[in-house]
Coordinates of C-alpha atoms in Angstrom, one line a residue:
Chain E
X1 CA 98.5 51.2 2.5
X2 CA 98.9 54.0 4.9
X3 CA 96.4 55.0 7.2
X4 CA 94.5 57.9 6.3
X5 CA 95.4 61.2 8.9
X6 CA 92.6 62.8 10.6
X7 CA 92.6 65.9 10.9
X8 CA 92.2 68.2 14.1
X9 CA 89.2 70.4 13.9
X10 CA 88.6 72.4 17.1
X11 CA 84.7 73.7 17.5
X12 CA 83.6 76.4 20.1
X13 CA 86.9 75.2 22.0
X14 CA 86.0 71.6 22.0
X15 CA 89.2 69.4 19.9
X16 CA 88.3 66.1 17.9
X17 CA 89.9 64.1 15.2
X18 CA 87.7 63.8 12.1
X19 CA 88.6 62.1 8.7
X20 CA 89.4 64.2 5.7
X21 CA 86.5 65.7 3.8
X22 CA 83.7 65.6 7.0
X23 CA 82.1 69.1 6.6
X24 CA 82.3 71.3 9.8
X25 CA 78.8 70.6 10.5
X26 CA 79.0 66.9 10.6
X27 CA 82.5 67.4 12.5
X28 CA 80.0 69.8 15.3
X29 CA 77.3 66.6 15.4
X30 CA 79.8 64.1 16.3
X31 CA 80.1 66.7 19.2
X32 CA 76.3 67.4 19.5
X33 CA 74.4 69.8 21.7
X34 CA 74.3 73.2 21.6
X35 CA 77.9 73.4 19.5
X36 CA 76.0 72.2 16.1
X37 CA 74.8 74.3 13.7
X38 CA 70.8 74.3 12.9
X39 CA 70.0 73.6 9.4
X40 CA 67.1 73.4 7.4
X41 CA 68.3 72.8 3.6
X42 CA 71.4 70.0 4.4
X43 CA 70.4 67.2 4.8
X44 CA 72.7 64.0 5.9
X45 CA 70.6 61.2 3.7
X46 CA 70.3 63.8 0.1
X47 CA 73.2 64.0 -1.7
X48 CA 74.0 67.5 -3.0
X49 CA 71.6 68.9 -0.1
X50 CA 72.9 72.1 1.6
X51 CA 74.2 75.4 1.2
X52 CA 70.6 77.1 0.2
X53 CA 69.3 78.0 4.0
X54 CA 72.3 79.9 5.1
X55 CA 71.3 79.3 8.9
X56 CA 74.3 76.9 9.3
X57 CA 77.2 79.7 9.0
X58 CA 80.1 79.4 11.2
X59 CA 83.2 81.5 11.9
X60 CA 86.6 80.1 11.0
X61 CA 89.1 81.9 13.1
X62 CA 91.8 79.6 12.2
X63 CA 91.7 78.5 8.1
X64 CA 94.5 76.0 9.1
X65 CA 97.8 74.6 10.4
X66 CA 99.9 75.5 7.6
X67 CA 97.8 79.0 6.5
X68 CA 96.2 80.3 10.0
X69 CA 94.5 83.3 8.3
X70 CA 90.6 83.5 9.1
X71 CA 88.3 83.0 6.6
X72 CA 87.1 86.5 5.3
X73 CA 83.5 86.1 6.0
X74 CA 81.3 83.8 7.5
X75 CA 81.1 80.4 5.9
X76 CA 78.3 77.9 5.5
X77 CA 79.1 74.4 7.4
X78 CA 77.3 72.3 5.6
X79 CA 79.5 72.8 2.7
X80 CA 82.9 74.0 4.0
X81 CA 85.1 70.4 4.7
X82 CA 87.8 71.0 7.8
X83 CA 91.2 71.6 7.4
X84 CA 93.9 70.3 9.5
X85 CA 94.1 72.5 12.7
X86 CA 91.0 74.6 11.8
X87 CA 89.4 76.6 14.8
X88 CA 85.7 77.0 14.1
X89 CA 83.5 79.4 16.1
X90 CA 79.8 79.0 16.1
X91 CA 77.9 79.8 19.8
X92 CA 81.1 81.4 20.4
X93 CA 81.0 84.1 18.2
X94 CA 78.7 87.3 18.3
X95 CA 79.2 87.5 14.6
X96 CA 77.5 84.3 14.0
X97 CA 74.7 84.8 16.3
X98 CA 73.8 88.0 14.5
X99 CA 74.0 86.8 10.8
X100 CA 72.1 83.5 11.9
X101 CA 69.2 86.2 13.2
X102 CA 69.8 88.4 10.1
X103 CA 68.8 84.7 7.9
X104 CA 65.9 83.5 10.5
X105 CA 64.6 87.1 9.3
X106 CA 64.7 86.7 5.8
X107 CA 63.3 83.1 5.8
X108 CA 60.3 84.3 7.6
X109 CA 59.8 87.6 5.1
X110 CA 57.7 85.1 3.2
X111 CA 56.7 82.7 5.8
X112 CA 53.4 83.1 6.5
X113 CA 52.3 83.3 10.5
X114 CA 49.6 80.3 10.3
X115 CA 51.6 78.2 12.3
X116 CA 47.6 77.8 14.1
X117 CA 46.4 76.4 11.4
X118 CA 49.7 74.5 9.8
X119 CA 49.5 70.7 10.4
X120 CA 53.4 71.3 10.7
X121 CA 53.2 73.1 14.1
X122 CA 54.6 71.4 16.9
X123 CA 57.1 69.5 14.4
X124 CA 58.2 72.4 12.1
X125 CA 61.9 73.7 12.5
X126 CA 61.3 77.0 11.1
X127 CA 59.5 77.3 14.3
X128 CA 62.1 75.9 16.7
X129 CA 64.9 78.0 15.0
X130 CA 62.9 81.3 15.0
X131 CA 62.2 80.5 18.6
X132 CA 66.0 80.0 19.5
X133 CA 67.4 82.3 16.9
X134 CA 65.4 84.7 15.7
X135 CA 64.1 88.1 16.9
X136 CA 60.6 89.1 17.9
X137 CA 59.6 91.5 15.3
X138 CA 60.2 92.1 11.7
X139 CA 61.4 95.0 9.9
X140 CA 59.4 93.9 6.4
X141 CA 56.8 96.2 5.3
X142 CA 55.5 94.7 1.9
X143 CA 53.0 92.1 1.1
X144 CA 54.4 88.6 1.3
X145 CA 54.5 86.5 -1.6
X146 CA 51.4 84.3 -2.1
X147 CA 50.7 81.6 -4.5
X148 CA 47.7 80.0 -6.2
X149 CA 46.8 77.0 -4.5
X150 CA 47.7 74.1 -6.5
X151 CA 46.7 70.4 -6.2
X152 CA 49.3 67.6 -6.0
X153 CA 47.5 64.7 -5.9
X154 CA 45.4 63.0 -3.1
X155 CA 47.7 61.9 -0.5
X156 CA 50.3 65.3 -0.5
X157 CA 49.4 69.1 0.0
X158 CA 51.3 71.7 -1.5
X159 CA 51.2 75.3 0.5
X160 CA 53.7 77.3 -1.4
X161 CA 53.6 80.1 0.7
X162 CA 55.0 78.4 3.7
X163 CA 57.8 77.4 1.3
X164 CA 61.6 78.1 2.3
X165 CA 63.4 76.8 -1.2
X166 CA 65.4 74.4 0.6
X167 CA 65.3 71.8 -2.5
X168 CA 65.4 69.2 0.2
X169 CA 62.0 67.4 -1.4
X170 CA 63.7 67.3 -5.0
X171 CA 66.1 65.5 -4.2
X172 CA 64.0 63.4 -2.3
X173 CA 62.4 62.4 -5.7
X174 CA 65.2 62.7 -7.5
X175 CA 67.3 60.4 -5.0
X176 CA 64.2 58.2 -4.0
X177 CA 61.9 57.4 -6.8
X178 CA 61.8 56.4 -10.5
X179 CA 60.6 59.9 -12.1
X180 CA 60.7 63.1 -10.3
X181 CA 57.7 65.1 -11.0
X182 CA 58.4 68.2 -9.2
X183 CA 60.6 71.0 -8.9
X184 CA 61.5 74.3 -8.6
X185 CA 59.9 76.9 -11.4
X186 CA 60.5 80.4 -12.1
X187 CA 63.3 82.4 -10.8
X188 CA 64.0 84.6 -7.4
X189 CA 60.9 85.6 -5.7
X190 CA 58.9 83.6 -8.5
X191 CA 59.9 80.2 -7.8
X192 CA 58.1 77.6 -6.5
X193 CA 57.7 73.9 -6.1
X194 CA 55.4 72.8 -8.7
X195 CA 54.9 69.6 -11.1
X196 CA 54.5 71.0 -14.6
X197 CA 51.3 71.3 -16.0
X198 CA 49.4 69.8 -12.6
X199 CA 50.7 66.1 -12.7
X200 CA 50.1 64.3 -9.4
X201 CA 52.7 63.4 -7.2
X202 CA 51.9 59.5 -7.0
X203 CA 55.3 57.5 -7.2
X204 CA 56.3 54.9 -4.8
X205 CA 58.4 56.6 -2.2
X206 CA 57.5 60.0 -3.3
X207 CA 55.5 60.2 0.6
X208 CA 58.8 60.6 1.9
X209 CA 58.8 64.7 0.7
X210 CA 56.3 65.3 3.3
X211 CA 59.1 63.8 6.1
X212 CA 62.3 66.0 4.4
X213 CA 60.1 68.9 4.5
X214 CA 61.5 71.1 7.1
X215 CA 58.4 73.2 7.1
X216 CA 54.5 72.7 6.7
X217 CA 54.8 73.5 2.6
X218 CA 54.3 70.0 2.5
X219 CA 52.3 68.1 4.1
X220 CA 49.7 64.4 4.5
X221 CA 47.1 64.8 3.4
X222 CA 45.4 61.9 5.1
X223 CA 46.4 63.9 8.2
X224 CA 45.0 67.5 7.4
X225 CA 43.4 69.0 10.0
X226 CA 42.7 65.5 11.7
X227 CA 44.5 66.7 15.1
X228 CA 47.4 68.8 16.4
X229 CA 50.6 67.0 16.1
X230 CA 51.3 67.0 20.2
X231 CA 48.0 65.6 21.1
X232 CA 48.3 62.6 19.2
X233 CA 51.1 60.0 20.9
X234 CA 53.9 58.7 19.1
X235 CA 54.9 55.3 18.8
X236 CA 57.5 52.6 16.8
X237 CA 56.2 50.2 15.3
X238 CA 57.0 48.0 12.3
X239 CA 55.4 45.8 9.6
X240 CA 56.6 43.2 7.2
X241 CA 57.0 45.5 4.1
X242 CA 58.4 44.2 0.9
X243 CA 58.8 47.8 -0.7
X244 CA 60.4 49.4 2.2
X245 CA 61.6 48.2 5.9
X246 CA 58.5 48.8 7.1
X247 CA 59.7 50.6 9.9
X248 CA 57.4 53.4 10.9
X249 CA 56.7 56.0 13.5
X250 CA 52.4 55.7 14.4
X251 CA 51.1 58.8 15.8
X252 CA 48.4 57.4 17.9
X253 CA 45.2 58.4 19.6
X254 CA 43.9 56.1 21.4
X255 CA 43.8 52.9 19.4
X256 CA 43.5 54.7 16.1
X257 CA 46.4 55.6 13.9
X258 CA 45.7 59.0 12.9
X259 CA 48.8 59.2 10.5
X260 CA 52.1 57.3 10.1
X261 CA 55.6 58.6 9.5
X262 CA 59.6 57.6 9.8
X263 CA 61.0 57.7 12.2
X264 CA 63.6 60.9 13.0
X265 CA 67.2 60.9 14.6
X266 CA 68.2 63.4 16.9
X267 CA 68.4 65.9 14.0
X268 CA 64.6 65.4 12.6
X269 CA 66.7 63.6 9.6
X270 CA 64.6 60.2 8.7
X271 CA 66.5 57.4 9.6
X272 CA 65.1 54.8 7.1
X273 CA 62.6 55.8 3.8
X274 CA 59.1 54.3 4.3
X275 CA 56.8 53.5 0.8
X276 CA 53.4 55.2 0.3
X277 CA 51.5 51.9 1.1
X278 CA 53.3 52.3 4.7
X279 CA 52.1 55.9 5.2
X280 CA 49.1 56.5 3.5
X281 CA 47.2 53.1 3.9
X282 CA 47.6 51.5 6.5
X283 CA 45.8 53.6 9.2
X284 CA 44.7 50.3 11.4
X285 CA 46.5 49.3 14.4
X286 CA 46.1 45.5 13.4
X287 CA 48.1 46.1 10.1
X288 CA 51.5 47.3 12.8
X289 CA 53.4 45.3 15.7
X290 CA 53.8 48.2 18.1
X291 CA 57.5 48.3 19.4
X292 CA 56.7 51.0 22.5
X293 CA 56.5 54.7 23.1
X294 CA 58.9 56.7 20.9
X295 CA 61.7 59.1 22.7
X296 CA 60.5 62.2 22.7
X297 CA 63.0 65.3 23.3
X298 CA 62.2 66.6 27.0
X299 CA 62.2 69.7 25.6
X300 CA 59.5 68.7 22.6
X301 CA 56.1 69.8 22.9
X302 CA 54.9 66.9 21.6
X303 CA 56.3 65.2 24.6
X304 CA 53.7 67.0 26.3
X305 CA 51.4 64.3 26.7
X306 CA 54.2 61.9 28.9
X307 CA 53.5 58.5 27.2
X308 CA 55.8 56.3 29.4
X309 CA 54.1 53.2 28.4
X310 CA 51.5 51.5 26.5
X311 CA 50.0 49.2 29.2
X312 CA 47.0 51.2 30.9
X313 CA 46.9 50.9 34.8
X314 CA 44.3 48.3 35.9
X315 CA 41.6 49.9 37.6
X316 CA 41.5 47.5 40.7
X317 CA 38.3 49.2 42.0
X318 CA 35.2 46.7 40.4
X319 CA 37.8 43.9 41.7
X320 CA 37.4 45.2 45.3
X321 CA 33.7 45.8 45.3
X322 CA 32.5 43.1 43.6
X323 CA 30.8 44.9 40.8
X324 CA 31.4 48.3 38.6
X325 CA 31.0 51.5 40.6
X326 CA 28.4 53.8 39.7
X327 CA 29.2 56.0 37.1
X328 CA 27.3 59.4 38.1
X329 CA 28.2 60.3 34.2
X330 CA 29.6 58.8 31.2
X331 CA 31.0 61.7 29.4
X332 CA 30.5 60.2 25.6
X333 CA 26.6 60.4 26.9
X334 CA 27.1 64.3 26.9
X335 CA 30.4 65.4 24.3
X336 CA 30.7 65.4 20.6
X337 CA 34.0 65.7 20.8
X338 CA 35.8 62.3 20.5
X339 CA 33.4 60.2 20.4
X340 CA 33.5 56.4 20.3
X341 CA 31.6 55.4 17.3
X342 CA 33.4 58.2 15.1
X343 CA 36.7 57.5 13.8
X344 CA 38.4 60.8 12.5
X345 CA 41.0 58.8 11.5
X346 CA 39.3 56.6 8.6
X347 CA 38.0 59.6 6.7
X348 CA 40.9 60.2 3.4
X349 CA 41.0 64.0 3.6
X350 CA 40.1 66.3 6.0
X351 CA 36.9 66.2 7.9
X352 CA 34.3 68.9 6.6
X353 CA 31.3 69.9 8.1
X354 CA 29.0 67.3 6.3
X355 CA 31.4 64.4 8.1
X356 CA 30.1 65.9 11.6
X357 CA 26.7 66.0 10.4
X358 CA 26.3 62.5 8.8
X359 CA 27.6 61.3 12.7
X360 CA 24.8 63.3 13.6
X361 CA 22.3 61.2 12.6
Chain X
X1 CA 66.9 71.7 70.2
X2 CA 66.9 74.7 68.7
X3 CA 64.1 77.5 68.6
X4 CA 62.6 77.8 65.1
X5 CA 61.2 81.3 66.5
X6 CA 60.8 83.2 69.5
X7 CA 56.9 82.9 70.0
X8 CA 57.1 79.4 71.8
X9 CA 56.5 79.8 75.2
X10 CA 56.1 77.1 78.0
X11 CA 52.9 75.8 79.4
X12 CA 51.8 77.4 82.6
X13 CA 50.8 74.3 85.2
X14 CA 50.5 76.4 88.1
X15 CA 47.2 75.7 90.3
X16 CA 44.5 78.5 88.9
X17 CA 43.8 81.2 91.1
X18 CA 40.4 82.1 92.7
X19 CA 39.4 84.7 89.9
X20 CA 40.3 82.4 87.7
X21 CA 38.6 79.5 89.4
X22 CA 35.2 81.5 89.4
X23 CA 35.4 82.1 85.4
X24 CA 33.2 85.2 85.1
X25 CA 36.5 87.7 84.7
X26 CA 37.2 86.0 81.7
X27 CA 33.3 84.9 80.3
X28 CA 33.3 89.3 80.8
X29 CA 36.0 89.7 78.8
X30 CA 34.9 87.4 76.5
X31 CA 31.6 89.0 75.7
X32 CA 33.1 92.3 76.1
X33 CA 34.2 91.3 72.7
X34 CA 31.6 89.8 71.6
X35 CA 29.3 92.9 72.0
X36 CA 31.8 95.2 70.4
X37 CA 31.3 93.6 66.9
X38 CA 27.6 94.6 67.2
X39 CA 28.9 98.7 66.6
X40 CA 31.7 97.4 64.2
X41 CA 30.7 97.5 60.0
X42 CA 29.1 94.8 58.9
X43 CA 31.6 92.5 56.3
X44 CA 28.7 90.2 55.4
X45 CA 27.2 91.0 51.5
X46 CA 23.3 89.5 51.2
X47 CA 24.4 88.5 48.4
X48 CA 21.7 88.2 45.6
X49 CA 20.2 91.4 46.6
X50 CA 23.6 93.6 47.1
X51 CA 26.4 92.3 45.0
X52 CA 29.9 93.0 45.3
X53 CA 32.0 94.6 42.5
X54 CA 34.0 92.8 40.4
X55 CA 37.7 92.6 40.3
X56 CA 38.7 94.0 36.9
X57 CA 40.6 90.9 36.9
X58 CA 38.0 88.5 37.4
X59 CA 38.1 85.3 35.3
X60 CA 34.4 84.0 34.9
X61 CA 32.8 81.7 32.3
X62 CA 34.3 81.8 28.9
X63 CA 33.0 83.0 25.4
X64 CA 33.9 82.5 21.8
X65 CA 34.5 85.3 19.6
X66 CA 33.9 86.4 16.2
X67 CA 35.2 89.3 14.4
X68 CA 33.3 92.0 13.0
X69 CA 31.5 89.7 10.4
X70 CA 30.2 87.7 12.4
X71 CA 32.7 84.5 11.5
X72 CA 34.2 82.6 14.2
X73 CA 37.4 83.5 15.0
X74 CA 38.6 79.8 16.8
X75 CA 41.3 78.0 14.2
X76 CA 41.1 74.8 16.2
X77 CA 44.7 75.0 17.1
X78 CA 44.6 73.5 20.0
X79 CA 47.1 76.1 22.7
X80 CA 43.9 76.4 24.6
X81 CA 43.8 72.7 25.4
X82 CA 47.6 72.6 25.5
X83 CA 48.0 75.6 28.3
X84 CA 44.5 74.1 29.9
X85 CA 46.3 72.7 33.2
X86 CA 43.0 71.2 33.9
X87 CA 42.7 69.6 30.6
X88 CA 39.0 71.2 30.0
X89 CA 39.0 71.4 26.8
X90 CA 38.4 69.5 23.9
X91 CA 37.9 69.9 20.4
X92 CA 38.1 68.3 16.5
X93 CA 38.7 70.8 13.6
X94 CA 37.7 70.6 10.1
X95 CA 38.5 72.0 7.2
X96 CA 36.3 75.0 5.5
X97 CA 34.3 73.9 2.5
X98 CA 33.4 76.7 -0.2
X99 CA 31.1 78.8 0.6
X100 CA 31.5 78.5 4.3
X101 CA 33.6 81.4 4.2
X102 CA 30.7 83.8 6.3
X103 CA 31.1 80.7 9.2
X104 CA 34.8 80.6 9.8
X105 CA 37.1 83.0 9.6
X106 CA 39.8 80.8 8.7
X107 CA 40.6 77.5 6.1
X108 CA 40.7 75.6 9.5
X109 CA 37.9 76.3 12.3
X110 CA 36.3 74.1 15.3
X111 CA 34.0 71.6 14.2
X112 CA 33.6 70.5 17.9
X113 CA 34.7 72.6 20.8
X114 CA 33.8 72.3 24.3
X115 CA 34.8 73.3 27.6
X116 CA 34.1 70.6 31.0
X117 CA 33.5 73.3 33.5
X118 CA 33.5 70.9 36.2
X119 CA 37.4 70.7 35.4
X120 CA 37.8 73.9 34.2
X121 CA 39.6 76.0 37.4
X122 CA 39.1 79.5 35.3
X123 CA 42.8 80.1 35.2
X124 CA 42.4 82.1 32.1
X125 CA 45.4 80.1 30.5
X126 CA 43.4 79.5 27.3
X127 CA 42.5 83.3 26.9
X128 CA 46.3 84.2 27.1
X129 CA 47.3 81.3 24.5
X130 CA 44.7 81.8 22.1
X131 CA 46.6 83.4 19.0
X132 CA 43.6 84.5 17.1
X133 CA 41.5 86.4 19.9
X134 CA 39.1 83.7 20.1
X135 CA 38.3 82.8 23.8
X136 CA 37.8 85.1 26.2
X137 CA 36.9 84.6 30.2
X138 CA 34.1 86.7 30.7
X139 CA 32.9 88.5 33.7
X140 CA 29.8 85.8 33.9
X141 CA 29.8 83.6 37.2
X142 CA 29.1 80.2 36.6
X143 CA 25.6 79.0 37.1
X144 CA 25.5 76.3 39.6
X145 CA 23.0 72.8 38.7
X146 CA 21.8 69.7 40.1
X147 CA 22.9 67.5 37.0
X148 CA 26.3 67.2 35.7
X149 CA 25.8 67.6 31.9
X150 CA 24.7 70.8 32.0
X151 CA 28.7 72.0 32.9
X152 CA 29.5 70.4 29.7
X153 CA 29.6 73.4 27.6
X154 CA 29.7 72.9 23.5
X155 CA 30.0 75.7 21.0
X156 CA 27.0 76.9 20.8
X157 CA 26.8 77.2 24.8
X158 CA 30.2 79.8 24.4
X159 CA 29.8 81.5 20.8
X160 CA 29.0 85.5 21.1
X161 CA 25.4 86.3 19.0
X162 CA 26.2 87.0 15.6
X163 CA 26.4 91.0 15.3
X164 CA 23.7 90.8 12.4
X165 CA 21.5 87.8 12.4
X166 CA 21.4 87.8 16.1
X167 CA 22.0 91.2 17.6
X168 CA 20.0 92.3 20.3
X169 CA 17.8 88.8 20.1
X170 CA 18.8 87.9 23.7

């Protein structure tokens, strides 16, 4: 048998060898940095993912060795394999820079600016794209699209509004779990992720949409509201899981587990699928053997915090004196905020005014 | 070694002389000086009598707002405590229940919020974060107390009066 030839795919003047059939965009991430494409519809673990988004369009200057004619118009990367001797232009090229501005527009035509109030802020890549690629204003003058709430069951939220159509969550369910419940209804500025007739999302791995979701259209539930994303502290753990690997990421506040997710590569793509039970129940440090601090991207805000390690510092002081130094205040005496017998983190749901009150007491 | 700057001179450790020996010439000239800030302006304020104007910049002790009907405008979304360099504040959000849509402005608000002024360094970070117009450094100075807990302020301490229930009740 002969040996498959790679092909030679140059990228923003960088050269590599890929096998036959890699899409340019997976050619770019062997590369990596600033080279690859963003994308929020294609994703590496769906099959059939990509081409929706648009934000992953690349020039090709070069179609090939044997027909060297550029491509007519911009093509999306997620979809278009390499050719032998293609020359691919993304940071490169002003064209691309203006179309991918031109598509961070229109995704945020609909997008509403709640990113305060969205559980997905810190995390979201609508965010991080329209910070690195988009412009500051809008031209759109009309209402934006807005949906009736609907209700998906007790451990998912569904905000429509915040909704880009990337499909990535049906094929999540499609891919994932026995039964997909959900998908896309109506047509053009009409559709929307729904379940027919109000079913509940509630199959095994069906948790996992929250993960894909490239925006804060879906979102835990369990989490809601509980805290922002960047004040709470990441860390790997794992548990002995027969439904899934049991490998998690714990987002941590002190020693209570305020929500659990997978854990994400270097492209926010999960790296291995984690079952319902993982996420949504077990919310106790006891039920996890913690592995260390995750890596954060410098660059992150939710590195913000600087969790190097897990071990506190011993405070050598009482050791010294004899005894415990004086405390001139203990601040729990005096806040409501975080305080020790309250536990955010047990109540399902969001906390309400009533949950405040009841601590009260 | 070289000279960083020309200002450096050397030490003069030649024996004084007799009008320098004697002092007065120089306790004269001292006093001389001395004297002359008698008919200068006075820079001194008394201060709680005659206060100075404030800068149109000043940063003092911050409020919360609320918009025109009366609902709190804080979200809960935390860029106060992120841009807080002093890490002052603190806070725990909720969710709004219905019928608590005269409270909070928006689905989200600030069950908790409090600022520590004893770390608080009135930067006025959290006033240019805030995306909702909610906290503002006011032109109030801090008052100054024996105890310690009374510099923890809650959200009662730094919400506005209502503009109907509570107008004009201060």
């Amino acid at each position: 048998m002969s040996e498959v030839q790679n092909f030679k795919v140059t990228i923003d003047n960088i050269t590599l060898e890929v096998p036959p059939g890699t899409t340019i965009l997976n050619a770019a991430r062997m590369i990596g940095g600033e080279v690859t494409p963003p994308a929020m519809c294609y994703y590496s673990k769906l099959q059939g993912s990509g081409g929706k988004c648009r934000t992953c369009l690349v020039e090709v200057s070069k179609g090939s060795e044997k027909d060297p004619r550029p491509m007519p118009k911009l093509v999306a990367s997620c979809r278009t394999t390499v050719m032998d001797g293609m020359e691919v232009k993304n940071i490169t090229s002003e064209k691309v820079l203006d179309a991918r501005k031109g598509v961070v527009e229109m995704l945020l035509i609909n997008h509403p600016l709640d990113c305060p109030v969205c559980d997905q802020a810190g995390e979201c890549h609508l965010q991080d794209l329209s910070y690195e690629h988009g412009g500051s204003g809008t031209r759109y003058e009309f209402d934006r699209r807005t949906f009736e709430k609907e209700d998906i069951g007790e451990y998912i939220s569904l905000h429509m509004t915040r909704c880009i159509l990337c499909y990535r969550c049906v094929y999540t369910a499609e891919q994932l779990t026995e039964r997909r419940e959900h998908g896309v209804l109506e047509r053009g500025d009409h559709a929307e992720i729904s379940t027919l007739l109000g079913k509940s999302l509630d199959n095994e791995f069906i948790g996992n949409v929250i993960d894909v979701c490239p925006v804060g259209a879906l979102t835990d539930k369990t989490f809601r509201f509980k805290n922002r994303v960047w004040f709470t502290k990441p860390v790997d753990a794992h548990c002995n899981c027969t439904k899934c690997s049991g490998k998690v990421r714990l987002w941590m506040r002190g020693d209570e587990v305020f929500r659990v997710t997978a854990r994400k590569d270097k492209w926010g793509e999960v790296e291995e699928w984690i079952c319902n039970d993982c996420r949504f129940h077990k919310k106790d440090v006891k039920d996890w053997t913690i592995e260390g601090p995750s890596k954060i991207d410098r660059h992150s805000v939710i590195g913000q915090g600087h969790y190097v390690g897990l071990k506190k510092t011993p405070i050598l002081i009482d050791k010294v004196i004899g005894k415990n130094p004086k405390m001139l205040m203990d601040i729990h005496d005096v806040s409501d905020v975080n305080k020790p017998e309250i536990h955010l983190s047990q109540i399902q749901g969001p906390a309400h005014s009533d949950d405040f009150q009841k601590k009260d007491k | 070694m070289q000279k960083l700057t020309n200002r450096s001179a050397a030490v003069d450790r030649s024996p004084m002389t007799f009008s320098e020996r004697i002092y007065i010439p120089s306790i004269m000239k001292g006093m001389a000086i001395t004297v002359g800030h008698i008919f200068k302006k006075k820079v001194t304020v008394s201060y709680p009598e005659e206060k100075r104007p404030f800068s149109p910049v000043f940063r003092g002790l911050h409020i919360l707002n609320r918009d025109e009907a009366g609902r709190e405008r804080c979200t809960a979304c935390g860029l106060c405590a992120l841009a807080c360099p002093a890490e002052a504040i603190t806070m725990e959000a909720a969710e709004r229940k219905p019928g608590e849509e005269n409270l909070y402005r928006e689905e989200k608000y600030a069950a908790k919020y409090e600022i520590n002024m004893l770390r608080c360094i009135f930067c006025g970070y959290c006033e240019e974060a805030c995306p909702k117009d909610a906290v503002y450094l006011s032109e109030t100075l801090m008052p100054s107390n024996y105890s310690r807990k009374s510099f923890i302020y809650k959200k009662e301490d730094l919400l506005i009066p209502h503009p109907k229930t509570q107008d004009g009740a201060k």
